PDB file of C-alpha atoms in Angstrom:
ATOM      1  CA  MET A  46     140.702 -45.822  36.655  1.00  0.00           C
ATOM      2  CA  GLY A  47     140.113 -47.230  40.052  1.00  0.00           C
ATOM      3  CA  SER A  48     140.062 -51.193  41.208  1.00  0.00           C
ATOM      4  CA  SER A  49     137.285 -52.911  43.333  1.00  0.00           C
ATOM      5  CA  GLU A  50     136.888 -54.887  46.232  1.00  0.00           C
ATOM      6  CA  ASN A  51     136.962 -57.306  43.393  1.00  0.00           C
ATOM      7  CA  ASP A  52     140.689 -57.619  42.486  1.00  0.00           C
ATOM      8  CA  ILE A  53     141.278 -57.897  46.550  1.00  0.00           C
ATOM      9  CA  VAL A  54     142.261 -61.527  47.965  1.00  0.00           C
ATOM     10  CA  THR A  55     142.687 -62.823  51.238  1.00  0.00           C
ATOM     11  CA  VAL A  56     144.578 -65.323  51.972  1.00  0.00           C
ATOM     12  CA  ILE A  57     145.574 -66.769  55.550  1.00  0.00           C
ATOM     13  CA  ALA A  58     149.497 -66.111  56.010  1.00  0.00           C
ATOM     14  CA  ASP A  59     152.250 -68.255  56.091  1.00  0.00           C
ATOM     15  CA  TYR A  60     155.086 -67.272  58.306  1.00  0.00           C
ATOM     16  CA  ARG A  61     157.503 -69.398  56.888  1.00  0.00           C
ATOM     17  CA  ASP A  62     156.229 -68.604  53.988  1.00  0.00           C
ATOM     18  CA  SER A  63     159.251 -66.469  52.606  1.00  0.00           C
ATOM     19  CA  LYS A  64     157.545 -63.632  49.964  1.00  0.00           C
ATOM     20  CA  GLN A  65     154.130 -63.620  53.054  1.00  0.00           C
ATOM     21  CA  GLY A  66     156.454 -63.299  55.856  1.00  0.00           C
ATOM     22  CA  ALA A  67     158.420 -59.918  53.946  1.00  0.00           C
ATOM     23  CA  ASP A  68     155.398 -58.708  52.999  1.00  0.00           C
ATOM     24  CA  LEU A  69     154.197 -58.398  56.568  1.00  0.00           C
ATOM     25  CA  LEU A  70     157.038 -56.980  57.973  1.00  0.00           C
ATOM     26  CA  ALA A  71     156.966 -54.600  55.101  1.00  0.00           C
ATOM     27  CA  LEU A  72     152.804 -53.523  55.225  1.00  0.00           C
ATOM     28  CA  LEU A  73     153.766 -53.821  60.048  1.00  0.00           C
ATOM     29  CA  ASN A  74     156.426 -51.559  59.107  1.00  0.00           C
ATOM     30  CA  GLU A  75     154.769 -48.861  57.163  1.00  0.00           C
ATOM     31  CA  TYR A  76     152.084 -49.041  59.868  1.00  0.00           C
ATOM     32  CA  ALA A  77     154.383 -49.126  62.348  1.00  0.00           C
ATOM     33  CA  LEU A  78     156.020 -45.538  61.027  1.00  0.00           C
ATOM     34  CA  ASP A  79     152.961 -43.573  60.643  1.00  0.00           C
ATOM     35  CA  PRO A  80     151.548 -41.890  63.400  1.00  0.00           C
ATOM     36  CA  CYS A  81     148.409 -43.611  64.833  1.00  0.00           C
ATOM     37  CA  GLY A  82     151.239 -47.189  64.775  1.00  0.00           C
ATOM     38  CA  GLY A  83     153.715 -45.337  67.251  1.00  0.00           C
ATOM     39  CA  GLY A  84     155.777 -42.891  63.830  1.00  0.00           C
ATOM     40  CA  GLU A  85     158.692 -46.099  65.013  1.00  0.00           C
ATOM     41  CA  PRO A  86     159.693 -48.276  62.237  1.00  0.00           C
ATOM     42  CA  LEU A  87     159.551 -51.666  63.440  1.00  0.00           C
ATOM     43  CA  SER A  88     162.600 -52.453  65.703  1.00  0.00           C
ATOM     44  CA  GLU A  89     165.234 -55.222  64.952  1.00  0.00           C
ATOM     45  CA  ILE A  90     164.337 -57.648  66.468  1.00  0.00           C
ATOM     46  CA  CYS A  91     161.061 -57.493  65.179  1.00  0.00           C
ATOM     47  CA  ASN A  92     162.345 -57.972  61.689  1.00  0.00           C
ATOM     48  CA  GLU A  93     164.407 -61.019  62.768  1.00  0.00           C
ATOM     49  CA  GLN A  94     162.415 -62.822  65.251  1.00  0.00           C
ATOM     50  CA  LEU A  95     159.026 -61.414  64.666  1.00  0.00           C
ATOM     51  CA  LEU A  96     157.542 -64.049  62.344  1.00  0.00           C
ATOM     52  CA  ALA A  97     159.219 -67.216  63.747  1.00  0.00           C
ATOM     53  CA  ARG A  98     157.501 -66.226  66.434  1.00  0.00           C
ATOM     54  CA  LEU A  99     154.045 -65.516  65.685  1.00  0.00           C
ATOM     55  CA  ALA A 100     154.301 -69.081  63.663  1.00  0.00           C
ATOM     56  CA  GLU A 101     154.490 -70.449  67.260  1.00  0.00           C
ATOM     57  CA  PHE A 102     152.504 -68.242  69.037  1.00  0.00           C
ATOM     58  CA  PRO A 103     148.921 -70.564  69.708  1.00  0.00           C
ATOM     59  CA  GLY A 104     145.823 -69.205  68.058  1.00  0.00           C
ATOM     60  CA  ALA A 105     148.101 -66.822  65.911  1.00  0.00           C
ATOM     61  CA  PHE A 106     147.018 -65.836  62.384  1.00  0.00           C
ATOM     62  CA  SER A 107     147.479 -63.016  60.005  1.00  0.00           C
ATOM     63  CA  ILE A 108     145.617 -62.077  56.908  1.00  0.00           C
ATOM     64  CA  LEU A 109     146.754 -60.507  53.358  1.00  0.00           C
ATOM     65  CA  ALA A 110     145.319 -59.482  51.245  1.00  0.00           C
ATOM     66  CA  TYR A 111     146.774 -59.179  46.941  1.00  0.00           C
ATOM     67  CA  ARG A 112     146.093 -56.416  44.840  1.00  0.00           C
ATOM     68  CA  GLY A 113     147.791 -58.208  41.914  1.00  0.00           C
ATOM     69  CA  GLU A 114     151.187 -59.437  43.579  1.00  0.00           C
ATOM     70  CA  GLN A 115     150.802 -56.342  45.620  1.00  0.00           C
ATOM     71  CA  ALA A 116     150.396 -57.264  49.254  1.00  0.00           C
ATOM     72  CA  VAL A 117     147.935 -54.168  50.210  1.00  0.00           C
ATOM     73  CA  GLY A 118     146.593 -54.849  53.187  1.00  0.00           C
ATOM     74  CA  LEU A 119     147.558 -56.984  56.990  1.00  0.00           C
ATOM     75  CA  THR A 120     145.253 -58.271  59.739  1.00  0.00           C
ATOM     76  CA  ASN A 121     147.337 -59.559  62.536  1.00  0.00           C
ATOM     77  CA  CYS A 122     144.511 -61.763  64.672  1.00  0.00           C
ATOM     78  CA  PHE A 123     144.759 -63.182  68.034  1.00  0.00           C
ATOM     79  CA  MET A 124     142.091 -66.163  69.485  1.00  0.00           C
ATOM     80  CA  GLY A 125     141.319 -65.296  73.449  1.00  0.00           C
ATOM     81  CA  PHE A 126     138.392 -66.565  75.390  1.00  0.00           C
ATOM     82  CA  SER A 127     135.069 -64.353  76.667  1.00  0.00           C
ATOM     83  CA  THR A 128     134.084 -65.685  79.884  1.00  0.00           C
ATOM     84  CA  PHE A 129     130.533 -64.330  79.535  1.00  0.00           C
ATOM     85  CA  ALA A 130     129.984 -66.265  76.348  1.00  0.00           C
ATOM     86  CA  CYS A 131     132.130 -69.613  77.231  1.00  0.00           C
ATOM     87  CA  LYS A 132     133.097 -69.137  73.895  1.00  0.00           C
ATOM     88  CA  PRO A 133     136.838 -68.209  72.205  1.00  0.00           C
ATOM     89  CA  LEU A 134     136.962 -64.913  70.695  1.00  0.00           C
ATOM     90  CA  VAL A 135     139.128 -63.182  67.903  1.00  0.00           C
ATOM     91  CA  ASN A 136     140.993 -59.480  68.900  1.00  0.00           C
ATOM     92  CA  ILE A 137     142.473 -58.230  65.583  1.00  0.00           C
ATOM     93  CA  HIS A 138     145.375 -56.307  67.385  1.00  0.00           C
ATOM     94  CA  ASP A 139     146.726 -54.739  64.219  1.00  0.00           C
ATOM     95  CA  VAL A 140     144.820 -53.101  61.136  1.00  0.00           C
ATOM     96  CA  VAL A 141     147.372 -51.602  58.241  1.00  0.00           C
ATOM     97  CA  VAL A 142     145.649 -50.800  54.839  1.00  0.00           C
ATOM     98  CA  SER A 143     148.932 -49.316  52.633  1.00  0.00           C
ATOM     99  CA  ALA A 144     148.475 -45.659  51.888  1.00  0.00           C
ATOM    100  CA  SER A 145     148.703 -45.994  48.234  1.00  0.00           C
ATOM    101  CA  ALA A 146     145.673 -48.515  48.276  1.00  0.00           C
ATOM    102  CA  ARG A 147     143.420 -46.755  51.074  1.00  0.00           C
ATOM    103  CA  GLY A 148     139.487 -46.520  49.973  1.00  0.00           C
ATOM    104  CA  ALA A 149     139.255 -49.956  47.676  1.00  0.00           C
ATOM    105  CA  GLY A 150     137.214 -51.854  49.759  1.00  0.00           C
ATOM    106  CA  ILE A 151     140.733 -53.916  51.454  1.00  0.00           C
ATOM    107  CA  CYS A 152     139.740 -53.688  55.043  1.00  0.00           C
ATOM    108  CA  THR A 153     136.284 -54.838  54.221  1.00  0.00           C
ATOM    109  CA  LYS A 154     137.672 -57.856  52.249  1.00  0.00           C
ATOM    110  CA  MET A 155     139.988 -58.682  55.099  1.00  0.00           C
ATOM    111  CA  PHE A 156     137.569 -58.342  57.930  1.00  0.00           C
ATOM    112  CA  GLU A 157     135.134 -60.781  56.186  1.00  0.00           C
ATOM    113  CA  HIS A 158     138.066 -63.407  55.604  1.00  0.00           C
ATOM    114  CA  VAL A 159     138.506 -62.754  59.931  1.00  0.00           C
ATOM    115  CA  VAL A 160     134.809 -63.105  60.394  1.00  0.00           C
ATOM    116  CA  ALA A 161     134.853 -66.528  58.185  1.00  0.00           C
ATOM    117  CA  GLU A 162     137.776 -67.104  60.297  1.00  0.00           C
ATOM    118  CA  ALA A 163     136.281 -66.786  63.422  1.00  0.00           C
ATOM    119  CA  LYS A 164     132.373 -68.586  62.755  1.00  0.00           C
ATOM    120  CA  ALA A 165     134.687 -71.548  61.882  1.00  0.00           C
ATOM    121  CA  ARG A 166     136.765 -71.770  65.325  1.00  0.00           C
ATOM    122  CA  GLY A 167     132.870 -71.042  67.002  1.00  0.00           C
ATOM    123  CA  CYS A 168     134.174 -67.215  67.982  1.00  0.00           C
ATOM    124  CA  THR A 169     131.045 -65.727  69.591  1.00  0.00           C
ATOM    125  CA  LYS A 170     132.978 -62.154  68.338  1.00  0.00           C
ATOM    126  CA  ILE A 171     135.674 -60.462  67.135  1.00  0.00           C
ATOM    127  CA  THR A 172     136.926 -57.315  69.303  1.00  0.00           C
ATOM    128  CA  LEU A 173     139.362 -54.143  68.753  1.00  0.00           C
ATOM    129  CA  GLU A 174     140.727 -51.356  69.592  1.00  0.00           C
ATOM    130  CA  VAL A 175     141.123 -47.840  67.487  1.00  0.00           C
ATOM    131  CA  LEU A 176     142.456 -44.318  68.686  1.00  0.00           C
ATOM    132  CA  GLU A 177     139.659 -42.487  69.621  1.00  0.00           C
ATOM    133  CA  LYS A 178     140.947 -39.369  66.582  1.00  0.00           C
ATOM    134  CA  ASN A 179     141.478 -42.362  64.465  1.00  0.00           C
ATOM    135  CA  LEU A 180     137.965 -41.075  62.390  1.00  0.00           C
ATOM    136  CA  PRO A 181     138.958 -42.932  58.988  1.00  0.00           C
ATOM    137  CA  ALA A 182     139.626 -45.720  60.396  1.00  0.00           C
ATOM    138  CA  GLN A 183     136.515 -45.598  63.215  1.00  0.00           C
ATOM    139  CA  ALA A 184     134.970 -45.296  59.703  1.00  0.00           C
ATOM    140  CA  ALA A 185     136.234 -48.730  58.610  1.00  0.00           C
ATOM    141  CA  TYR A 186     135.716 -50.525  61.012  1.00  0.00           C
ATOM    142  CA  ARG A 187     131.481 -49.261  61.579  1.00  0.00           C
ATOM    143  CA  LYS A 188     131.251 -49.760  58.272  1.00  0.00           C
ATOM    144  CA  CYS A 189     132.602 -53.435  59.037  1.00  0.00           C
ATOM    145  CA  GLY A 190     129.535 -53.847  61.885  1.00  0.00           C
ATOM    146  CA  PHE A 191     132.163 -52.920  64.776  1.00  0.00           C
ATOM    147  CA  LYS A 192     130.621 -50.187  67.572  1.00  0.00           C
ATOM    148  CA  PRO A 193     132.189 -49.264  70.559  1.00  0.00           C
ATOM    149  CA  TYR A 194     131.097 -51.440  73.661  1.00  0.00           C
ATOM    150  CA  ALA A 195     129.451 -50.936  77.236  1.00  0.00           C
ATOM    151  CA  LEU A 196     127.665 -53.556  79.293  1.00  0.00           C
ATOM    152  CA  ASP A 197     125.659 -50.635  81.037  1.00  0.00           C
ATOM    153  CA  GLU A 198     125.343 -47.294  79.525  1.00  0.00           C
ATOM    154  CA  GLU A 199     125.298 -45.715  83.208  1.00  0.00           C
ATOM    155  CA  PHE A 200     128.925 -46.445  83.403  1.00  0.00           C
ATOM    156  CA  GLY A 201     130.025 -45.881  79.753  1.00  0.00           C
ATOM    157  CA  GLN A 202     132.272 -47.336  77.629  1.00  0.00           C
ATOM    158  CA  ALA A 203     134.809 -49.539  77.205  1.00  0.00           C
ATOM    159  CA  GLU A 204     138.566 -48.906  77.044  1.00  0.00           C
ATOM    160  CA  PHE A 205     141.468 -49.753  76.363  1.00  0.00           C
ATOM    161  CA  TRP A 206     144.050 -49.265  79.083  1.00  0.00           C
ATOM    162  CA  GLN A 207     147.909 -50.421  78.704  1.00  0.00           C
ATOM    163  CA  ARG A 208     150.788 -51.817  81.483  1.00  0.00           C
ATOM    164  CA  TYR A 209     154.681 -52.004  79.965  1.00  0.00           C
ATOM    165  CA  LEU A 210     156.388 -54.565  81.350  1.00  0.00           C
TER     166      LEU A 210
END
């Protein structure tokens, strides 16, 4: 018998809690090993320092999803600011649903928790990035109300770029 969204509990992670910290690192490593996450395991420095750095980073919060005692989902979020709205925003930086738990509504449950937290923090919007060929993720995000954006259709959709330092 398959599980439903009702079996899933979400919590804001306590980065200093040993179980939640281990669950966060395990899920993030699962994502890192996936081709959509880069296909490489987390570095030693991430395994050693990420939780302490997240705990100290202003505006960082993570949502963990559990089915019973099993961690099955993770979103890492960071506060930002919308200059045009003159209000804070939340950027969802990582989204992980364990391969063994996909299709059970876990992404939806985590995003509902992010929405509630964003509203409680007075945010104007939630942003995220997604690879153009990651169609399963795009479908899940659209189901939760996300869509690509453009300020003016004549100039096309916004793109996410980066520059390593």
